[in-house]
């Protein structure tokens, strides 16, 4: 019975590390997009921003899942948690760099085009940015195996 509680405690700790990585990812995306991301998504109900943010969160979740699986947990719980955080943050950095690169190559100010909703429809650029996040996450996840 003790193993169940120990495993549950470890799962909670890894979950907290994953949540911290997701929070950093949210803040990083907020820095490279126009307006306050929380306001744009929840108050203004911008579909493009929601697509980009949702894709980022799915991607970060995938990277963290792979990071947990390849963590240095055989060195102890502490090292496992640290390596998961480092691998997760490396994925976030790469995803933000790709977002910036796509924004630089695409017409219009960075992120602004993807956040243009017209007639209740998200701009197609939002789907491109979202797919880019997911694709980058898959590549980072593969690199962690």
PDB file of N, CA and C in Angstrom, residues 32-109:
ATOM      1  N   UNK A  32       5.629  37.144 -27.041  1.00  0.00           N
ATOM      2  CA  UNK A  32       5.887  37.278 -28.481  1.00  0.00           C
ATOM      3  C   UNK A  32       4.619  37.470 -29.305  1.00  0.00           C
ATOM      4  N   UNK A  33       3.487  37.668 -28.651  1.00  0.00           N
ATOM      5  CA  UNK A  33       2.237  37.900 -29.366  1.00  0.00           C
ATOM      6  C   UNK A  33       1.650  39.239 -28.947  1.00  0.00           C
ATOM      7  N   UNK A  34       0.804  39.807 -29.801  1.00  0.00           N
ATOM      8  CA  UNK A  34       0.219  41.112 -29.479  1.00  0.00           C
ATOM      9  C   UNK A  34      -0.833  41.002 -28.378  1.00  0.00           C
ATOM     10  N   UNK A  35      -0.892  41.992 -27.530  1.00  0.00           N
ATOM     11  CA  UNK A  35      -1.890  42.027 -26.460  1.00  0.00           C
ATOM     12  C   UNK A  35      -1.577  41.037 -25.352  1.00  0.00           C
ATOM     13  N   UNK A  36      -2.357  41.123 -24.296  1.00  0.00           N
ATOM     14  CA  UNK A  36      -2.224  40.168 -23.190  1.00  0.00           C
ATOM     15  C   UNK A  36      -2.970  38.899 -23.565  1.00  0.00           C
ATOM     16  N   UNK A  37      -2.256  37.804 -23.593  1.00  0.00           N
ATOM     17  CA  UNK A  37      -2.813  36.549 -24.081  1.00  0.00           C
ATOM     18  C   UNK A  37      -4.033  36.112 -23.287  1.00  0.00           C
ATOM     19  N   UNK A  38      -4.004  36.282 -21.982  1.00  0.00           N
ATOM     20  CA  UNK A  38      -5.167  35.870 -21.183  1.00  0.00           C
ATOM     21  C   UNK A  38      -6.399  36.679 -21.564  1.00  0.00           C
ATOM     22  N   UNK A  39      -6.228  37.951 -21.789  1.00  0.00           N
ATOM     23  CA  UNK A  39      -7.355  38.809 -22.179  1.00  0.00           C
ATOM     24  C   UNK A  39      -7.828  38.470 -23.593  1.00  0.00           C
ATOM     25  N   UNK A  40      -6.883  38.266 -24.504  1.00  0.00           N
ATOM     26  CA  UNK A  40      -7.240  37.989 -25.898  1.00  0.00           C
ATOM     27  C   UNK A  40      -8.035  36.691 -26.013  1.00  0.00           C
ATOM     28  N   UNK A  41      -7.649  35.679 -25.253  1.00  0.00           N
ATOM     29  CA  UNK A  41      -8.337  34.386 -25.352  1.00  0.00           C
ATOM     30  C   UNK A  41      -9.632  34.385 -24.547  1.00  0.00           C
ATOM     31  N   UNK A  42      -9.570  34.738 -23.260  1.00  0.00           N
ATOM     32  CA  UNK A  42     -10.736  34.568 -22.390  1.00  0.00           C
ATOM     33  C   UNK A  42     -11.728  35.718 -22.438  1.00  0.00           C
ATOM     34  N   UNK A  43     -11.255  36.938 -22.599  1.00  0.00           N
ATOM     35  CA  UNK A  43     -12.182  38.082 -22.618  1.00  0.00           C
ATOM     36  C   UNK A  43     -12.660  38.396 -24.034  1.00  0.00           C
ATOM     37  N   UNK A  44     -11.700  38.471 -24.975  1.00  0.00           N
ATOM     38  CA  UNK A  44     -12.061  38.810 -26.349  1.00  0.00           C
ATOM     39  C   UNK A  44     -12.504  37.589 -27.148  1.00  0.00           C
ATOM     40  N   UNK A  45     -12.293  36.409 -26.613  1.00  0.00           N
ATOM     41  CA  UNK A  45     -12.714  35.141 -27.231  1.00  0.00           C
ATOM     42  C   UNK A  45     -12.163  34.981 -28.650  1.00  0.00           C
ATOM     43  N   UNK A  46     -10.883  35.350 -28.798  1.00  0.00           N
ATOM     44  CA  UNK A  46     -10.228  35.290 -30.098  1.00  0.00           C
ATOM     45  C   UNK A  46      -9.909  33.840 -30.452  1.00  0.00           C
ATOM     46  N   UNK A  47     -10.517  33.361 -31.532  1.00  0.00           N
ATOM     47  CA  UNK A  47     -10.355  31.960 -31.928  1.00  0.00           C
ATOM     48  C   UNK A  47      -8.929  31.647 -32.385  1.00  0.00           C
ATOM     49  N   UNK A  48      -8.323  32.562 -33.109  1.00  0.00           N
ATOM     50  CA  UNK A  48      -6.950  32.345 -33.564  1.00  0.00           C
ATOM     51  C   UNK A  48      -5.988  32.202 -32.397  1.00  0.00           C
ATOM     52  N   UNK A  49      -6.130  33.085 -31.430  1.00  0.00           N
ATOM     53  CA  UNK A  49      -5.272  33.000 -30.238  1.00  0.00           C
ATOM     54  C   UNK A  49      -5.517  31.705 -29.486  1.00  0.00           C
ATOM     55  N   UNK A  50      -6.774  31.278 -29.418  1.00  0.00           N
ATOM     56  CA  UNK A  50      -7.100  30.028 -28.726  1.00  0.00           C
ATOM     57  C   UNK A  50      -6.494  28.824 -29.453  1.00  0.00           C
ATOM     58  N   UNK A  51      -6.498  28.847 -30.774  1.00  0.00           N
ATOM     59  CA  UNK A  51      -5.897  27.756 -31.552  1.00  0.00           C
ATOM     60  C   UNK A  51      -4.396  27.689 -31.281  1.00  0.00           C
ATOM     61  N   UNK A  52      -3.741  28.829 -31.335  1.00  0.00           N
ATOM     62  CA  UNK A  52      -2.297  28.868 -31.100  1.00  0.00           C
ATOM     63  C   UNK A  52      -1.968  28.432 -29.672  1.00  0.00           C
ATOM     64  N   UNK A  53      -2.676  28.997 -28.700  1.00  0.00           N
ATOM     65  CA  UNK A  53      -2.415  28.648 -27.301  1.00  0.00           C
ATOM     66  C   UNK A  53      -2.743  27.188 -27.017  1.00  0.00           C
ATOM     67  N   UNK A  54      -3.875  26.712 -27.510  1.00  0.00           N
ATOM     68  CA  UNK A  54      -4.238  25.319 -27.292  1.00  0.00           C
ATOM     69  C   UNK A  54      -3.227  24.359 -27.899  1.00  0.00           C
ATOM     70  N   UNK A  55      -2.758  24.684 -29.084  1.00  0.00           N
ATOM     71  CA  UNK A  55      -1.742  23.847 -29.723  1.00  0.00           C
ATOM     72  C   UNK A  55      -0.444  23.870 -28.941  1.00  0.00           C
ATOM     73  N   UNK A  56      -0.103  25.041 -28.440  1.00  0.00           N
ATOM     74  CA  UNK A  56       1.114  25.130 -27.624  1.00  0.00           C
ATOM     75  C   UNK A  56       0.990  24.268 -26.378  1.00  0.00           C
ATOM     76  N   UNK A  57      -0.143  24.335 -25.701  1.00  0.00           N
ATOM     77  CA  UNK A  57      -0.311  23.556 -24.475  1.00  0.00           C
ATOM     78  C   UNK A  57      -0.287  22.056 -24.759  1.00  0.00           C
ATOM     79  N   UNK A  58      -0.916  21.618 -25.849  1.00  0.00           N
ATOM     80  CA  UNK A  58      -0.838  20.208 -26.242  1.00  0.00           C
ATOM     81  C   UNK A  58       0.606  19.808 -26.532  1.00  0.00           C
ATOM     82  N   UNK A  59       1.302  20.665 -27.260  1.00  0.00           N
ATOM     83  CA  UNK A  59       2.704  20.380 -27.577  1.00  0.00           C
ATOM     84  C   UNK A  59       3.578  20.307 -26.344  1.00  0.00           C
ATOM     85  N   UNK A  60       3.408  21.244 -25.442  1.00  0.00           N
ATOM     86  CA  UNK A  60       4.197  21.238 -24.206  1.00  0.00           C
ATOM     87  C   UNK A  60       3.857  19.997 -23.385  1.00  0.00           C
ATOM     88  N   UNK A  61       2.582  19.645 -23.339  1.00  0.00           N
ATOM     89  CA  UNK A  61       2.193  18.433 -22.629  1.00  0.00           C
ATOM     90  C   UNK A  61       2.870  17.204 -23.202  1.00  0.00           C
ATOM     91  N   UNK A  62       2.946  17.124 -24.519  1.00  0.00           N
ATOM     92  CA  UNK A  62       3.621  16.003 -25.174  1.00  0.00           C
ATOM     93  C   UNK A  62       5.115  15.981 -24.806  1.00  0.00           C
ATOM     94  N   UNK A  63       5.760  17.142 -24.882  1.00  0.00           N
ATOM     95  CA  UNK A  63       7.188  17.215 -24.559  1.00  0.00           C
ATOM     96  C   UNK A  63       7.421  16.813 -23.101  1.00  0.00           C
ATOM     97  N   UNK A  64       6.588  17.307 -22.194  1.00  0.00           N
ATOM     98  CA  UNK A  64       6.747  16.958 -20.782  1.00  0.00           C
ATOM     99  C   UNK A  64       6.518  15.463 -20.573  1.00  0.00           C
ATOM    100  N   UNK A  65       5.532  14.892 -21.257  1.00  0.00           N
ATOM    101  CA  UNK A  65       5.301  13.454 -21.141  1.00  0.00           C
ATOM    102  C   UNK A  65       6.555  12.677 -21.552  1.00  0.00           C
ATOM    103  N   UNK A  66       7.144  13.059 -22.671  1.00  0.00           N
ATOM    104  CA  UNK A  66       8.364  12.390 -23.129  1.00  0.00           C
ATOM    105  C   UNK A  66       9.521  12.669 -22.176  1.00  0.00           C
ATOM    106  N   UNK A  67       9.563  13.880 -21.621  1.00  0.00           N
ATOM    107  CA  UNK A  67      10.626  14.234 -20.683  1.00  0.00           C
ATOM    108  C   UNK A  67      10.539  13.392 -19.409  1.00  0.00           C
ATOM    109  N   UNK A  68       9.330  13.155 -18.932  1.00  0.00           N
ATOM    110  CA  UNK A  68       9.157  12.306 -17.753  1.00  0.00           C
ATOM    111  C   UNK A  68       9.653  10.898 -18.072  1.00  0.00           C
ATOM    112  N   UNK A  69       9.303  10.402 -19.246  1.00  0.00           N
ATOM    113  CA  UNK A  69       9.700   9.051 -19.631  1.00  0.00           C
ATOM    114  C   UNK A  69      11.193   8.874 -19.775  1.00  0.00           C
ATOM    115  N   UNK A  70      11.903   9.937 -20.128  1.00  0.00           N
ATOM    116  CA  UNK A  70      13.349   9.837 -20.318  1.00  0.00           C
ATOM    117  C   UNK A  70      14.127  10.549 -19.218  1.00  0.00           C
ATOM    118  N   UNK A  71      13.439  10.914 -18.148  1.00  0.00           N
ATOM    119  CA  UNK A  71      14.102  11.661 -17.075  1.00  0.00           C
ATOM    120  C   UNK A  71      15.171  10.805 -16.407  1.00  0.00           C
ATOM    121  N   UNK A  72      16.002  11.465 -15.696  1.00  0.00           N
ATOM    122  CA  UNK A  72      17.103  10.812 -14.987  1.00  0.00           C
ATOM    123  C   UNK A  72      16.621  10.258 -13.648  1.00  0.00           C
ATOM    124  N   UNK A  73      15.456   9.621 -13.646  1.00  0.00           N
ATOM    125  CA  UNK A  73      14.846   9.162 -12.403  1.00  0.00           C
ATOM    126  C   UNK A  73      15.637   8.043 -11.734  1.00  0.00           C
ATOM    127  N   UNK A  74      16.453   7.318 -12.511  1.00  0.00           N
ATOM    128  CA  UNK A  74      17.266   6.273 -11.880  1.00  0.00           C
ATOM    129  C   UNK A  74      18.334   6.870 -10.963  1.00  0.00           C
ATOM    130  N   UNK A  75      18.586   8.167 -11.126  1.00  0.00           N
ATOM    131  CA  UNK A  75      19.526   8.882 -10.260  1.00  0.00           C
ATOM    132  C   UNK A  75      18.827   9.418  -9.002  1.00  0.00           C
ATOM    133  N   UNK A  76      17.541   9.195  -8.908  1.00  0.00           N
ATOM    134  CA  UNK A  76      16.764   9.672  -7.773  1.00  0.00           C
ATOM    135  C   UNK A  76      15.661  10.601  -8.232  1.00  0.00           C
ATOM    136  N   UNK A  77      14.681  10.771  -7.365  1.00  0.00           N
ATOM    137  CA  UNK A  77      13.520  11.601  -7.692  1.00  0.00           C
ATOM    138  C   UNK A  77      13.923  13.031  -8.024  1.00  0.00           C
ATOM    139  N   UNK A  78      14.823  13.605  -7.256  1.00  0.00           N
ATOM    140  CA  UNK A  78      15.249  14.989  -7.495  1.00  0.00           C
ATOM    141  C   UNK A  78      15.813  15.189  -8.886  1.00  0.00           C
ATOM    142  N   UNK A  79      16.717  14.298  -9.295  1.00  0.00           N
ATOM    143  CA  UNK A  79      17.297  14.398 -10.631  1.00  0.00           C
ATOM    144  C   UNK A  79      16.232  14.167 -11.703  1.00  0.00           C
ATOM    145  N   UNK A  80      15.304  13.272 -11.433  1.00  0.00           N
ATOM    146  CA  UNK A  80      14.227  13.035 -12.381  1.00  0.00           C
ATOM    147  C   UNK A  80      13.391  14.278 -12.598  1.00  0.00           C
ATOM    148  N   UNK A  81      13.068  14.973 -11.510  1.00  0.00           N
ATOM    149  CA  UNK A  81      12.268  16.193 -11.608  1.00  0.00           C
ATOM    150  C   UNK A  81      13.038  17.305 -12.320  1.00  0.00           C
ATOM    151  N   UNK A  82      14.316  17.456 -11.976  1.00  0.00           N
ATOM    152  CA  UNK A  82      15.141  18.498 -12.605  1.00  0.00           C
ATOM    153  C   UNK A  82      15.289  18.228 -14.099  1.00  0.00           C
ATOM    154  N   UNK A  83      15.607  16.990 -14.467  1.00  0.00           N
ATOM    155  CA  UNK A  83      15.798  16.688 -15.885  1.00  0.00           C
ATOM    156  C   UNK A  83      14.497  16.860 -16.659  1.00  0.00           C
ATOM    157  N   UNK A  84      13.378  16.514 -16.053  1.00  0.00           N
ATOM    158  CA  UNK A  84      12.087  16.723 -16.715  1.00  0.00           C
ATOM    159  C   UNK A  84      11.862  18.207 -16.976  1.00  0.00           C
ATOM    160  N   UNK A  85      12.149  19.025 -15.988  1.00  0.00           N
ATOM    161  CA  UNK A  85      11.996  20.471 -16.157  1.00  0.00           C
ATOM    162  C   UNK A  85      12.923  21.033 -17.221  1.00  0.00           C
ATOM    163  N   UNK A  86      14.172  20.596 -17.213  1.00  0.00           N
ATOM    164  CA  UNK A  86      15.140  21.095 -18.199  1.00  0.00           C
ATOM    165  C   UNK A  86      14.745  20.669 -19.608  1.00  0.00           C
ATOM    166  N   UNK A  87      14.382  19.389 -19.776  1.00  0.00           N
ATOM    167  CA  UNK A  87      13.960  18.918 -21.099  1.00  0.00           C
ATOM    168  C   UNK A  87      12.701  19.649 -21.553  1.00  0.00           C
ATOM    169  N   UNK A  88      11.766  19.848 -20.648  1.00  0.00           N
ATOM    170  CA  UNK A  88      10.532  20.554 -20.982  1.00  0.00           C
ATOM    171  C   UNK A  88      10.793  21.991 -21.395  1.00  0.00           C
ATOM    172  N   UNK A  89      11.661  22.676 -20.651  1.00  0.00           N
ATOM    173  CA  UNK A  89      11.983  24.063 -20.984  1.00  0.00           C
ATOM    174  C   UNK A  89      12.741  24.159 -22.301  1.00  0.00           C
ATOM    175  N   UNK A  90      13.570  23.171 -22.600  1.00  0.00           N
ATOM    176  CA  UNK A  90      14.259  23.157 -23.898  1.00  0.00           C
ATOM    177  C   UNK A  90      13.226  23.081 -25.027  1.00  0.00           C
ATOM    178  N   UNK A  91      12.190  22.275 -24.830  1.00  0.00           N
ATOM    179  CA  UNK A  91      11.123  22.204 -25.822  1.00  0.00           C
ATOM    180  C   UNK A  91      10.405  23.526 -25.981  1.00  0.00           C
ATOM    181  N   UNK A  92      10.136  24.204 -24.867  1.00  0.00           N
ATOM    182  CA  UNK A  92       9.468  25.510 -24.920  1.00  0.00           C
ATOM    183  C   UNK A  92      10.321  26.510 -25.690  1.00  0.00           C
ATOM    184  N   UNK A  93      11.617  26.541 -25.404  1.00  0.00           N
ATOM    185  CA  UNK A  93      12.506  27.473 -26.105  1.00  0.00           C
ATOM    186  C   UNK A  93      12.468  27.212 -27.604  1.00  0.00           C
ATOM    187  N   UNK A  94      12.556  25.958 -27.991  1.00  0.00           N
ATOM    188  CA  UNK A  94      12.532  25.633 -29.416  1.00  0.00           C
ATOM    189  C   UNK A  94      11.194  26.004 -30.045  1.00  0.00           C
ATOM    190  N   UNK A  95      10.091  25.738 -29.366  1.00  0.00           N
ATOM    191  CA  UNK A  95       8.779  26.075 -29.916  1.00  0.00           C
ATOM    192  C   UNK A  95       8.621  27.587 -30.094  1.00  0.00           C
ATOM    193  N   UNK A  96       9.086  28.358 -29.131  1.00  0.00           N
ATOM    194  CA  UNK A  96       8.993  29.821 -29.246  1.00  0.00           C
ATOM    195  C   UNK A  96       9.882  30.311 -30.382  1.00  0.00           C
ATOM    196  N   UNK A  97      11.082  29.749 -30.511  1.00  0.00           N
ATOM    197  CA  UNK A  97      11.968  30.153 -31.612  1.00  0.00           C
ATOM    198  C   UNK A  97      11.327  29.859 -32.965  1.00  0.00           C
ATOM    199  N   UNK A  98      10.688  28.712 -33.099  1.00  0.00           N
ATOM    200  CA  UNK A  98      10.008  28.374 -34.352  1.00  0.00           C
ATOM    201  C   UNK A  98       8.848  29.341 -34.588  1.00  0.00           C
ATOM    202  N   UNK A  99       8.093  29.674 -33.534  1.00  0.00           N
ATOM    203  CA  UNK A  99       6.991  30.630 -33.664  1.00  0.00           C
ATOM    204  C   UNK A  99       7.521  31.979 -34.161  1.00  0.00           C
ATOM    205  N   UNK A 100       8.622  32.428 -33.581  1.00  0.00           N
ATOM    206  CA  UNK A 100       9.219  33.699 -33.983  1.00  0.00           C
ATOM    207  C   UNK A 100       9.694  33.631 -35.435  1.00  0.00           C
ATOM    208  N   UNK A 101      10.308  32.522 -35.815  1.00  0.00           N
ATOM    209  CA  UNK A 101      10.788  32.364 -37.187  1.00  0.00           C
ATOM    210  C   UNK A 101       9.630  32.384 -38.184  1.00  0.00           C
ATOM    211  N   UNK A 102       8.568  31.654 -37.883  1.00  0.00           N
ATOM    212  CA  UNK A 102       7.399  31.657 -38.763  1.00  0.00           C
ATOM    213  C   UNK A 102       6.821  33.068 -38.848  1.00  0.00           C
ATOM    214  N   UNK A 103       6.735  33.747 -37.707  1.00  0.00           N
ATOM    215  CA  UNK A 103       6.237  35.121 -37.697  1.00  0.00           C
ATOM    216  C   UNK A 103       7.111  36.061 -38.498  1.00  0.00           C
ATOM    217  N   UNK A 104       8.401  35.825 -38.496  1.00  0.00           N
ATOM    218  CA  UNK A 104       9.334  36.664 -39.240  1.00  0.00           C
ATOM    219  C   UNK A 104       9.202  36.416 -40.737  1.00  0.00           C
ATOM    220  N   UNK A 105       9.004  35.157 -41.126  1.00  0.00           N
ATOM    221  CA  UNK A 105       8.894  34.811 -42.539  1.00  0.00           C
ATOM    222  C   UNK A 105       7.531  35.163 -43.135  1.00  0.00           C
ATOM    223  N   UNK A 106       6.491  35.133 -42.303  1.00  0.00           N
ATOM    224  CA  UNK A 106       5.135  35.395 -42.782  1.00  0.00           C
ATOM    225  C   UNK A 106       4.890  36.898 -42.855  1.00  0.00           C
ATOM    226  N   UNK A 107       3.950  37.306 -43.688  1.00  0.00           N
ATOM    227  CA  UNK A 107       3.643  38.744 -43.777  1.00  0.00           C
ATOM    228  C   UNK A 107       2.933  39.245 -42.520  1.00  0.00           C
ATOM    229  N   UNK A 108       3.122  40.497 -42.219  1.00  0.00           N
ATOM    230  CA  UNK A 108       2.435  41.124 -41.093  1.00  0.00           C
ATOM    231  C   UNK A 108       3.218  40.995 -39.804  1.00  0.00           C
ATOM    232  N   UNK A 109       2.818  41.763 -38.796  1.00  0.00           N
ATOM    233  CA  UNK A 109       3.508  41.709 -37.511  1.00  0.00           C
ATOM    234  C   UNK A 109       3.357  40.338 -36.861  1.00  0.00           C
TER     235      UNK A 109
END
